[in-house]
Structures are given as C-alpha cells and as structure tokens.
Amino acid sequence: MENKDFIQENKFLVLDRLKCLRGDYYHNKCSLCIEACPDNAIDLFRDKLTIDDSCTNCGVCVGLCPSESLHLENFDENSYSVEFEHKSENKLSCKGDSACLAVYDAHHLITMAYRHKDSLECDLSHCDSCSINKENNVKSNISYNIESSNKFLASISNKKIEIISEKSEVEASRRGLFSKVFKTTQTLKEDKNLTQKINENIINSKVPTKRQILQNTLKRIDDLETKSLNDEFNFIVNKTIDYSTCTNCKECLQFCPTEALLNNTDQSSILFASGKCINCNICNDICKENSITTSYVGIDLLDFAFTRAKSLIDFKLEICTECKCSFAYKDGDMICNRCKKFKTSTYEDMFKMASEM
Ligand code: SF4
Ligand code: SF4
Ligand code: SF4
C-alpha cells in the first residue's frame, strides 16, 4: 500500500483525503463509506479515514461518497456514464464491461437512462450469488439508487430504468471482468473529446464531476422550466436562513466545501446555489445560532441545472461606531456583535476571534 500525503491507494481503491468531508470540517461525522463497505476495508485511524488491503473492488463506497473522495483504481464511473449513450447496448452489467453497479449513484444512473436512446437495463441477476453482496448490502444500495433515479426520471421524462433479475447468459469470470474494465478505462482515457469534456468539468472545480454530468443532462431538456420534482431526493436540496437569528458571521460560507453558499458583491447577502450543494450538512452543523435549515421541496430545476444562485438572506450593512467595520445591522445601537460582547466581557476575550466568541 502506498501513502502519499493526502492520497492513499491500495490495489483497487484511491482515497483523496483532501476531498473527504471529514477533512473539510473536523466535527463532520460522515461515515457512509465505512458503514457500507462489506469487507470492513475502510476505517478511522486517529480520526483519519484509512483504507486497507481487504478491499475487493466492489465500489459501494465510491457510489455513496457525496464528495467523490474515493475512486476505483481501474474504472472511471464518470467517463463510463458519459460514454454510455454511444454504446449500442443498453444493459449495465457487472458481467459486461462495467464495474459492480454499486459504483454508480443517482447522478450517473439518471444520466445514462436519459441520454441513451433505449431504456436503461440494470442487471441485478448476479447479486444474490455474489460474494461481495454480504447481508444484501450491496444489492440494497443499487436498488435504492435505481428506485430514486426512476422517481427523478418520472419527473423530467418518460424514461425508466428496468431491472433484470433473471440470469440470461453465460457468466464471465471476475478475472475476465477486471481485464475488460481496465481496457475500457484505457479506451476512454484515450478518447480525446471525452477526456477534454471531463477535464473541463473537473479542473479548478470543487463541485463533484458527477453533479456536473447530471447538470449537463438536465440542460438537454428543452422545456426544463415546466418540469418540477414530484418527490424528495437527498442529493438535491434547498436551504433557508432565519433572519431573526442569523448574525452574518459567514462561518457557513467559509466551511462549505463546494462554495454552494456565497456572498454577493458587497457582502450584504448570503446566496445559495443548489446546483453546487452536496447536502453534506456542514453548514447546518457549524451554525452556532441554528439559523440554517435544509428542505427537500420547492426545487427549481433551472437553478439547479444552470448553477443559478438565489439570495437566502439580505442585510442592511452599517458601520460599527466602535470598531468602524461594517456589520449586519438589525436594530438598536450601531454596534457590531463582537464589540457588544467585548464591552460586556472580561479582558480574557481580547485576543479571541469573533468566530470563537
Ligand atoms: S463517504 Fe466520502 S466524505 Fe464520507 S467519510 Fe467516506 S470518503 Fe469521506
Ligand atoms: S453560520 Fe449561521 S449565523 Fe453565521 S452567517 Fe451562516 S446562517 Fe448566519
Ligand atoms: S450548502 Fe451546506 S450542505 Fe450544501 S454543500 Fe455547502 S455546507 Fe454542504
């Protein structure tokens, strides 16, 4: 096993600790990959995520990670999803040229189903006898993602993912699968146009590539403004901020890993771009005033697809009579919260940052 600073690799899996939500915010307790791994190959060591060599390349953790911190060494689910529409075959199978279907989440499945000319078929006929499907965890994850994708597809199109549950052909060996997968990935990497498309999306972007692929899929819908979601989805959310309690401390903005929360130009408003939000909950956790909340309704698909930001809260900015800095004025004295607290506290607070008070 190799360990290069923030990148950890074993035979099958690559972990980028800089992208892991636990690294973005110390108190973040995301454990989706740890709980889902059927081989207990992912664990915490001194509060840092670590992978060991018992990983069997199933990819369940890859499909679940909201921040794309984990990747299979020999399969690129994003490239595969984009390339899928050009395949003559409409079947997604671990016995074909795909990795285990657990590697995809709803972003990928919706994209493949919407873009392919025929109905996407997901082959789950091998799951029940598969050694990595311990306690049915892997199949449950795949089925959940298919169900969620079908609900989303029903809101935007007449497409539907079909599940194949009966074995219908001679099975390829697992060894054969890996060599096929590797060849496919090499082919995709050599495809200049595709590589360029993917690179355009990921370079200098904090938003996961799978999100940008889904956004590009939605942009293909001519009458997207007439569509609305008829269900709730954990990967597409709205935020609200309570004006009566928010102090404009901006900590939620500072810790948002994807910059879904941002300032307007004069910093008098906090804006939110649903297209960038990965529902990590860090903003909710970090807000000392419990001012920020998440909801799953009223999603504007145009805002989501085109990364349009809307204002969550607008402040009137005034200059504090004590420190002469601008602050979010609500009522009462023209004095900012920090100065107000400083005036009423002891000198031990003198060297504290505003965020610590
Ligand atoms: S699922 Fe992703 S973000 Fe969450 S702990 Fe695992 S690697 Fe980190
Ligand atoms: S962290 Fe809370 S109080 Fe601070 S700006 Fe964000 S919503 Fe407002
Ligand atoms: S807005 Fe909040 S939930 Fe969404 S990505 Fe940023 S910190 Fe996470």
GROMACS .gro file of C-alpha atoms and ligand atoms in nm:
model
  381
    1MET     CA    1   0.000   0.000   0.000
    2GLU     CA    2   0.125   0.344  -0.091
    3ASN     CA    3   0.067   0.654   0.119
    4LYS     CA    4   0.148   0.988  -0.047
    5ASP     CA    5   0.043   1.271   0.181
    6PHE     CA    6  -0.331   1.316   0.129
    7ILE     CA    7  -0.371   1.042  -0.136
    8GLN     CA    8  -0.394   0.685  -0.014
    9GLU     CA    9  -0.407   0.394  -0.258
   10ASN     CA   10  -0.434   0.020  -0.235
   11LYS     CA   11  -0.459  -0.234  -0.516
   12PHE     CA   12  -0.812  -0.129  -0.615
   13LEU     CA   13  -0.907   0.195  -0.444
   14VAL     CA   14  -0.783   0.555  -0.428
   15LEU     CA   15  -0.878   0.786  -0.141
   16ASP     CA   16  -0.826   1.162  -0.169
   17ARG     CA   17  -0.834   1.287   0.190
   18LEU     CA   18  -0.846   1.649   0.076
   19LYS     CA   19  -1.190   1.584  -0.068
   20CYS     CA   20  -1.324   1.383   0.227
   21LEU     CA   21  -1.583   1.582   0.421
   22ARG     CA   22  -1.420   1.479   0.747
   23GLY     CA   23  -1.117   1.682   0.642
   24ASP     CA   24  -1.324   1.986   0.546
   25TYR     CA   25  -1.472   2.017   0.892
   26TYR     CA   26  -1.321   1.841   1.193
   27HIS     CA   27  -1.657   1.765   1.352
   28ASN     CA   28  -1.809   1.617   1.036
   29LYS     CA   29  -1.907   1.259   1.110
   30CYS     CA   30  -1.971   1.129   0.760
   31SER     CA   31  -1.928   0.753   0.773
   32LEU     CA   32  -2.120   0.642   0.464
   33CYS     CA   33  -1.822   0.456   0.318
   34ILE     CA   34  -1.725   0.292   0.649
   35GLU     CA   35  -2.075   0.163   0.717
   36ALA     CA   36  -2.134   0.040   0.362
   37CYS     CA   37  -1.805  -0.143   0.299
   38PRO     CA   38  -1.890  -0.518   0.301
   39ASP     CA   39  -1.527  -0.608   0.380
   40ASN     CA   40  -1.463  -0.352   0.656
   41ALA     CA   41  -1.174  -0.223   0.445
   42ILE     CA   42  -1.235   0.140   0.545
   43ASP     CA   43  -1.186   0.262   0.898
   44LEU     CA   44  -1.076   0.556   1.105
   45PHE     CA   45  -0.724   0.579   1.241
   46ARG     CA   46  -0.662   0.881   1.467
   47ASP     CA   47  -0.980   1.031   1.323
   48LYS     CA   48  -0.850   0.999   0.966
   49LEU     CA   49  -1.007   0.775   0.704
   50THR     CA   50  -0.787   0.480   0.608
   51ILE     CA   51  -0.830   0.200   0.355
   52ASP     CA   52  -0.665  -0.141   0.387
   53ASP     CA   53  -0.591  -0.429   0.153
   54SER     CA   54  -0.907  -0.627   0.227
   55CYS     CA   55  -1.090  -0.411  -0.031
   56THR     CA   56  -1.243  -0.634  -0.304
   57ASN     CA   57  -1.309  -0.361  -0.562
   58CYS     CA   58  -1.689  -0.364  -0.527
   59GLY     CA   59  -1.712   0.017  -0.544
   60VAL     CA   60  -2.001   0.059  -0.296
   61CYS     CA   61  -1.810   0.335  -0.116
   62VAL     CA   62  -1.742   0.513  -0.447
   63GLY     CA   63  -2.113   0.525  -0.529
   64LEU     CA   64  -2.203   0.656  -0.184
   65CYS     CA   65  -1.939   0.924  -0.130
   66PRO     CA   66  -2.102   1.265  -0.181
   67SER     CA   67  -1.770   1.442  -0.241
   68GLU     CA   68  -1.607   1.193  -0.483
   69SER     CA   69  -1.319   1.128  -0.243
   70LEU     CA   70  -1.300   0.763  -0.344
   71HIS     CA   71  -1.228   0.612  -0.685
   72LEU     CA   72  -1.166   0.266  -0.818
   73GLU     CA   73  -0.812   0.233  -0.950
   74ASN     CA   74  -0.922   0.065  -1.275
   75PHE     CA   75  -1.265   0.208  -1.351
   76ASP     CA   76  -1.389   0.563  -1.402
   77GLU     CA   77  -1.763   0.577  -1.337
   78ASN     CA   78  -1.792   0.933  -1.465
   79SER     CA   79  -1.631   0.862  -1.802
   80TYR     CA   80  -1.832   0.542  -1.834
   81SER     CA   81  -2.160   0.725  -1.765
   82VAL     CA   82  -2.088   0.993  -2.024
   83GLU     CA   83  -1.974   0.738  -2.281
   84PHE     CA   84  -2.274   0.512  -2.225
   85GLU     CA   85  -2.503   0.694  -2.468
   86HIS     CA   86  -2.273   0.597  -2.756
   87LYS     CA   87  -2.294   0.227  -2.678
   88SER     CA   88  -2.520   0.010  -2.890
   89GLU     CA   89  -2.603  -0.194  -2.582
   90ASN     CA   90  -2.840  -0.050  -2.322
   91LYS     CA   91  -2.757  -0.303  -2.049
   92LEU     CA   92  -2.548  -0.219  -1.744
   93SER     CA   93  -2.397  -0.538  -1.606
   94CYS     CA   94  -2.101  -0.635  -1.390
   95LYS     CA   95  -2.057  -0.928  -1.627
   96GLY     CA   96  -2.021  -0.692  -1.921
   97ASP     CA   97  -1.777  -0.400  -1.933
   98SER     CA   98  -1.899  -0.221  -1.620
   99ALA     CA   99  -1.775  -0.242  -1.264
  100CYS     CA  100  -2.023  -0.353  -0.996
  101LEU     CA  101  -2.334  -0.135  -1.034
  102ALA     CA  102  -2.284  -0.011  -0.678
  103VAL     CA  103  -2.020   0.228  -0.814
  104TYR     CA  104  -2.292   0.450  -0.964
  105ASP     CA  105  -2.526   0.678  -0.777
  106ALA     CA  106  -2.842   0.850  -0.899
  107HIS     CA  107  -2.638   1.118  -1.083
  108HIS     CA  108  -2.486   0.851  -1.310
  109LEU     CA  109  -2.796   0.635  -1.348
  110ILE     CA  110  -3.022   0.928  -1.441
  111THR     CA  111  -2.764   1.043  -1.695
  112MET     CA  112  -2.726   0.701  -1.857
  113ALA     CA  113  -3.102   0.639  -1.860
  114TYR     CA  114  -3.191   0.981  -2.000
  115ARG     CA  115  -2.920   1.002  -2.265
  116HIS     CA  116  -2.937   0.650  -2.410
  117LYS     CA  117  -3.186   0.606  -2.693
  118ASP     CA  118  -3.323   0.284  -2.540
  119SER     CA  119  -3.439   0.208  -2.186
  120LEU     CA  120  -3.151   0.150  -1.947
  121GLU     CA  121  -3.147  -0.207  -1.815
  122CYS     CA  122  -2.967  -0.280  -1.489
  123ASP     CA  123  -2.862  -0.641  -1.449
  124LEU     CA  124  -2.906  -0.742  -1.085
  125SER     CA  125  -2.940  -1.113  -1.164
  126HIS     CA  126  -2.594  -1.191  -1.024
  127CYS     CA  127  -2.628  -1.001  -0.696
  128ASP     CA  128  -2.786  -1.278  -0.487
  129SER     CA  129  -2.500  -1.519  -0.553
  130CYS     CA  130  -2.223  -1.259  -0.539
  131SER     CA  131  -1.970  -1.292  -0.257
  132ILE     CA  132  -1.941  -0.916  -0.206
  133ASN     CA  133  -2.317  -0.880  -0.150
  134LYS     CA  134  -2.288  -0.959   0.221
  135GLU     CA  135  -2.617  -0.928   0.408
  136ASN     CA  136  -2.762  -0.795   0.083
  137ASN     CA  137  -2.599  -0.455   0.150
  138VAL     CA  138  -2.461  -0.406  -0.199
  139LYS     CA  139  -2.783  -0.503  -0.378
  140SER     CA  140  -2.988  -0.282  -0.143
  141ASN     CA  141  -2.772   0.019  -0.228
  142ILE     CA  142  -2.802  -0.045  -0.601
  143SER     CA  143  -3.179  -0.098  -0.576
  144TYR     CA  144  -3.220   0.221  -0.371
  145ASN     CA  145  -3.029   0.423  -0.633
  146ILE     CA  146  -3.235   0.275  -0.917
  147GLU     CA  147  -3.560   0.349  -0.734
  148SER     CA  148  -3.452   0.705  -0.659
  149SER     CA  149  -3.336   0.756  -1.021
  150ASN     CA  150  -3.667   0.626  -1.155
  151LYS     CA  151  -3.860   0.874  -0.939
  152PHE     CA  152  -3.640   1.155  -1.069
  153LEU     CA  153  -3.672   1.039  -1.431
  154ALA     CA  154  -4.053   1.025  -1.395
  155SER     CA  155  -4.048   1.399  -1.313
  156ILE     CA  156  -3.845   1.500  -1.617
  157SER     CA  157  -3.915   1.244  -1.890
  158ASN     CA  158  -4.087   0.921  -1.990
  159LYS     CA  159  -3.767   0.721  -1.936
  160LYS     CA  160  -3.748   0.436  -1.685
  161ILE     CA  161  -3.471   0.204  -1.568
  162GLU     CA  162  -3.563  -0.165  -1.598
  163ILE     CA  163  -3.421  -0.422  -1.359
  164ILE     CA  164  -3.308  -0.759  -1.494
  165SER     CA  165  -3.340  -1.016  -1.218
  166GLU     CA  166  -3.311  -1.343  -1.417
  167LYS     CA  167  -2.972  -1.469  -1.536
  168SER     CA  168  -2.980  -1.500  -1.914
  169GLU     CA  169  -2.629  -1.563  -2.038
  170VAL     CA  170  -2.306  -1.745  -1.967
  171GLU     CA  171  -2.128  -1.558  -1.688
  172ALA     CA  172  -1.789  -1.407  -1.747
  173SER     CA  173  -1.536  -1.475  -1.475
  174ARG     CA  174  -1.450  -1.198  -1.232
  175ARG     CA  175  -1.091  -1.207  -1.356
  176GLY     CA  176  -1.220  -1.155  -1.710
  177LEU     CA  177  -1.425  -0.863  -1.587
  178PHE     CA  178  -1.129  -0.677  -1.439
  179SER     CA  179  -0.927  -0.703  -1.756
  180LYS     CA  180  -1.227  -0.581  -1.958
  181VAL     CA  181  -1.285  -0.293  -1.722
  182PHE     CA  182  -0.924  -0.191  -1.740
  183LYS     CA  183  -0.929  -0.195  -2.120
  184THR     CA  184  -1.247   0.011  -2.125
  185THR     CA  185  -1.095   0.272  -1.897
  186GLN     CA  186  -0.785   0.292  -2.111
  187THR     CA  187  -1.001   0.337  -2.420
  188LEU     CA  188  -1.195   0.615  -2.251
  189LYS     CA  189  -0.880   0.791  -2.137
  190GLU     CA  190  -0.755   0.780  -2.494
  191ASP     CA  191  -1.076   0.934  -2.625
  192LYS     CA  192  -0.961   1.291  -2.662
  193ASN     CA  193  -1.302   1.455  -2.689
  194LEU     CA  194  -1.436   1.277  -2.385
  195THR     CA  195  -1.127   1.343  -2.176
  196GLN     CA  196  -1.149   1.707  -2.270
  197LYS     CA  197  -1.515   1.723  -2.170
  198ILE     CA  198  -1.447   1.560  -1.834
  199ASN     CA  199  -1.142   1.774  -1.772
  200GLU     CA  200  -1.331   2.094  -1.850
  201ASN     CA  201  -1.567   1.996  -1.575
  202ILE     CA  202  -1.325   1.895  -1.305
  203ILE     CA  203  -1.036   2.137  -1.337
  204ASN     CA  204  -1.047   2.403  -1.065
  205SER     CA  205  -1.391   2.293  -0.957
  206LYS     CA  206  -1.496   2.191  -0.610
  207VAL     CA  207  -1.823   2.051  -0.735
  208PRO     CA  208  -1.815   1.673  -0.794
  209THR     CA  209  -1.788   1.573  -1.160
  210LYS     CA  210  -2.098   1.352  -1.131
  211ARG     CA  211  -2.301   1.661  -1.038
  212GLN     CA  212  -2.179   1.848  -1.343
  213ILE     CA  213  -2.261   1.549  -1.563
  214LEU     CA  214  -2.618   1.544  -1.427
  215GLN     CA  215  -2.648   1.919  -1.479
  216ASN     CA  216  -2.538   1.876  -1.842
  217THR     CA  217  -2.802   1.606  -1.880
  218LEU     CA  218  -3.076   1.837  -1.748
  219LYS     CA  219  -2.960   2.116  -1.978
  220ARG     CA  220  -3.060   1.895  -2.271
  221ILE     CA  221  -3.428   1.920  -2.169
  222ASP     CA  222  -3.582   2.198  -2.382
  223ASP     CA  223  -3.876   2.269  -2.153
  224LEU     CA  224  -3.695   2.223  -1.822
  225GLU     CA  225  -3.870   2.531  -1.682
  226THR     CA  226  -4.201   2.344  -1.700
  227LYS     CA  227  -4.071   2.044  -1.502
  228SER     CA  228  -4.091   2.004  -1.127
  229LEU     CA  229  -3.986   1.722  -0.900
  230ASN     CA  230  -4.272   1.512  -0.769
  231ASP     CA  231  -4.067   1.357  -0.492
  232GLU     CA  232  -3.786   1.435  -0.244
  233PHE     CA  233  -3.424   1.344  -0.319
  234ASN     CA  234  -3.129   1.351  -0.081
  235PHE     CA  235  -2.893   1.486  -0.348
  236ILE     CA  236  -3.092   1.797  -0.439
  237VAL     CA  237  -3.193   2.036  -0.163
  238ASN     CA  238  -3.297   2.387  -0.072
  239LYS     CA  239  -3.163   2.596   0.217
  240THR     CA  240  -3.322   2.868   0.426
  241ILE     CA  241  -3.168   3.108   0.679
  242ASP     CA  242  -3.366   3.254   0.967
  243TYR     CA  243  -3.325   3.634   0.959
  244SER     CA  244  -3.416   3.674   1.325
  245THR     CA  245  -3.122   3.464   1.448
  246CYS     CA  246  -2.851   3.483   1.177
  247THR     CA  247  -2.565   3.713   1.279
  248ASN     CA  248  -2.397   3.721   0.935
  249CYS     CA  249  -2.087   3.559   1.086
  250LYS     CA  250  -2.029   3.386   0.749
  251GLU     CA  251  -1.894   3.066   0.903
  252CYS     CA  252  -2.132   2.859   0.691
  253LEU     CA  253  -1.977   3.013   0.379
  254GLN     CA  254  -1.622   2.957   0.495
  255PHE     CA  255  -1.674   2.587   0.558
  256CYS     CA  256  -1.899   2.499   0.263
  257PRO     CA  257  -1.680   2.254   0.066
  258THR     CA  258  -1.835   2.328  -0.275
  259GLU     CA  259  -1.896   2.704  -0.242
  260ALA     CA  260  -2.269   2.645  -0.272
  261LEU     CA  261  -2.303   2.924  -0.014
  262LEU     CA  262  -2.152   3.251  -0.126
  263ASN     CA  263  -2.158   3.627  -0.080
  264ASN     CA  264  -2.298   3.884  -0.316
  265THR     CA  265  -2.052   4.154  -0.425
  266ASP     CA  266  -2.099   4.395  -0.132
  267GLN     CA  267  -2.134   4.106   0.114
  268SER     CA  268  -2.478   4.218   0.227
  269SER     CA  269  -2.647   3.894   0.116
  270ILE     CA  270  -2.580   3.523   0.152
  271LEU     CA  271  -2.655   3.337  -0.170
  272PHE     CA  272  -2.718   2.967  -0.227
  273ALA     CA  273  -2.661   2.762  -0.543
  274SER     CA  274  -2.849   2.433  -0.519
  275GLY     CA  275  -2.655   2.300  -0.819
  276LYS     CA  276  -2.338   2.300  -0.612
  277CYS     CA  277  -2.478   2.173  -0.282
  278ILE     CA  278  -2.394   1.808  -0.196
  279ASN     CA  279  -2.612   1.807   0.119
  280CYS     CA  280  -2.314   1.741   0.346
  281ASN     CA  281  -2.487   1.929   0.630
  282ILE     CA  282  -2.165   2.107   0.736
  283CYS     CA  283  -2.334   2.449   0.719
  284ASN     CA  284  -2.618   2.333   0.945
  285ASP     CA  285  -2.374   2.180   1.192
  286ILE     CA  286  -2.142   2.477   1.206
  287CYS     CA  287  -2.405   2.749   1.257
  288LYS     CA  288  -2.397   2.834   1.628
  289GLU     CA  289  -2.734   3.005   1.600
  290ASN     CA  290  -2.903   2.708   1.429
  291SER     CA  291  -3.020   2.957   1.168
  292ILE     CA  292  -2.972   2.746   0.858
  293THR     CA  293  -3.208   2.463   0.767
  294THR     CA  294  -3.245   2.217   0.481
  295SER     CA  295  -3.558   2.133   0.289
  296TYR     CA  296  -3.626   1.892   0.005
  297VAL     CA  297  -3.919   2.069  -0.159
  298GLY     CA  298  -3.965   2.360  -0.397
  299ILE     CA  299  -3.654   2.279  -0.603
  300ASP     CA  300  -3.613   2.496  -0.912
  301LEU     CA  301  -3.461   2.267  -1.175
  302LEU     CA  302  -3.338   2.559  -1.386
  303ASP     CA  303  -3.150   2.699  -1.083
  304PHE     CA  304  -3.008   2.353  -1.018
  305ALA     CA  305  -2.902   2.276  -1.377
  306PHE     CA  306  -2.751   2.617  -1.454
  307THR     CA  307  -2.597   2.675  -1.106
  308ARG     CA  308  -2.803   2.989  -1.053
  309ALA     CA  309  -2.772   3.127  -0.702
  310LYS     CA  310  -3.062   3.279  -0.507
  311SER     CA  311  -3.049   3.501  -0.203
  312LEU     CA  312  -3.118   3.333   0.132
  313ILE     CA  313  -3.086   3.645   0.344
  314ASP     CA  314  -3.029   4.020   0.288
  315PHE     CA  315  -2.880   4.251   0.548
  316LYS     CA  316  -2.857   4.624   0.581
  317LEU     CA  317  -2.487   4.697   0.635
  318GLU     CA  318  -2.387   4.975   0.876
  319ILE     CA  319  -2.055   5.091   1.020
  320CYS     CA  320  -1.996   4.993   1.383
  321THR     CA  321  -1.939   5.304   1.594
  322GLU     CA  322  -1.669   5.122   1.796
  323CYS     CA  323  -1.451   4.925   1.552
  324LYS     CA  324  -1.555   5.115   1.235
  325CYS     CA  325  -1.612   4.786   1.049
  326SER     CA  326  -1.928   4.711   0.857
  327PHE     CA  327  -2.176   4.477   1.019
  328ALA     CA  328  -2.525   4.338   0.964
  329TYR     CA  329  -2.747   4.592   1.139
  330LYS     CA  330  -3.088   4.483   1.260
  331ASP     CA  331  -3.199   4.728   1.531
  332GLY     CA  332  -3.077   4.905   1.845
  333ASP     CA  333  -2.726   5.058   1.884
  334MET     CA  334  -2.496   5.094   1.584
  335ILE     CA  335  -2.253   4.848   1.731
  336CYS     CA  336  -2.146   4.508   1.598
  337ASN     CA  337  -2.193   4.185   1.791
  338ARG     CA  338  -1.823   4.145   1.856
  339CYS     CA  339  -1.785   4.490   2.010
  340LYS     CA  340  -2.108   4.440   2.205
  341LYS     CA  341  -1.972   4.120   2.357
  342PHE     CA  342  -1.627   4.271   2.413
  343LYS     CA  343  -1.781   4.558   2.608
  344THR     CA  344  -1.961   4.325   2.842
  345SER     CA  345  -1.692   4.059   2.885
  346THR     CA  346  -1.359   4.034   3.065
  347TYR     CA  347  -1.020   4.108   2.902
  348GLU     CA  348  -0.952   3.737   2.851
  349ASP     CA  349  -1.164   3.765   2.536
  350MET     CA  350  -0.935   4.033   2.396
  351PHE     CA  351  -0.739   3.804   2.163
  352LYS     CA  352  -1.027   3.583   2.057
  353MET     CA  353  -1.152   3.580   1.701
  354ALA     CA  354  -1.511   3.689   1.652
  355SER     CA  355  -1.595   3.334   1.549
  356GLU     CA  356  -1.478   3.199   1.884
  357MET     CA  357  -1.696   3.427   2.090
  358SF4     S1  358  -1.820   0.877   0.221
  358SF4    FE1  359  -1.666   1.019   0.132
  358SF4     S2  360  -1.684   1.208   0.251
  358SF4    FE2  361  -1.787   1.044   0.369
  358SF4     S3  362  -1.625   0.967   0.509
  358SF4    FE3  363  -1.623   0.837   0.324
  358SF4     S4  364  -1.465   0.933   0.190
  358SF4    FE4  365  -1.522   1.086   0.346
  359SF4     S1  366  -2.327   3.038   1.022
  359SF4    FE1  367  -2.540   3.079   1.086
  359SF4     S2  368  -2.532   3.282   1.187
  359SF4    FE2  369  -2.343   3.260   1.066
  359SF4     S3  370  -2.393   3.355   0.865
  359SF4    FE3  371  -2.433   3.134   0.846
  359SF4     S4  372  -2.653   3.112   0.893
  359SF4    FE4  373  -2.589   3.315   0.969
  360SF4     S1  374  -2.454   2.448   0.135
  360SF4    FE1  375  -2.424   2.335   0.328
  360SF4     S2  376  -2.499   2.126   0.284
  360SF4    FE2  377  -2.462   2.227   0.086
  360SF4     S3  378  -2.251   2.174   0.028
  360SF4    FE3  379  -2.241   2.370   0.139
  360SF4     S4  380  -2.202   2.316   0.354
  360SF4    FE4  381  -2.274   2.127   0.248
   0.00000   0.00000   0.00000
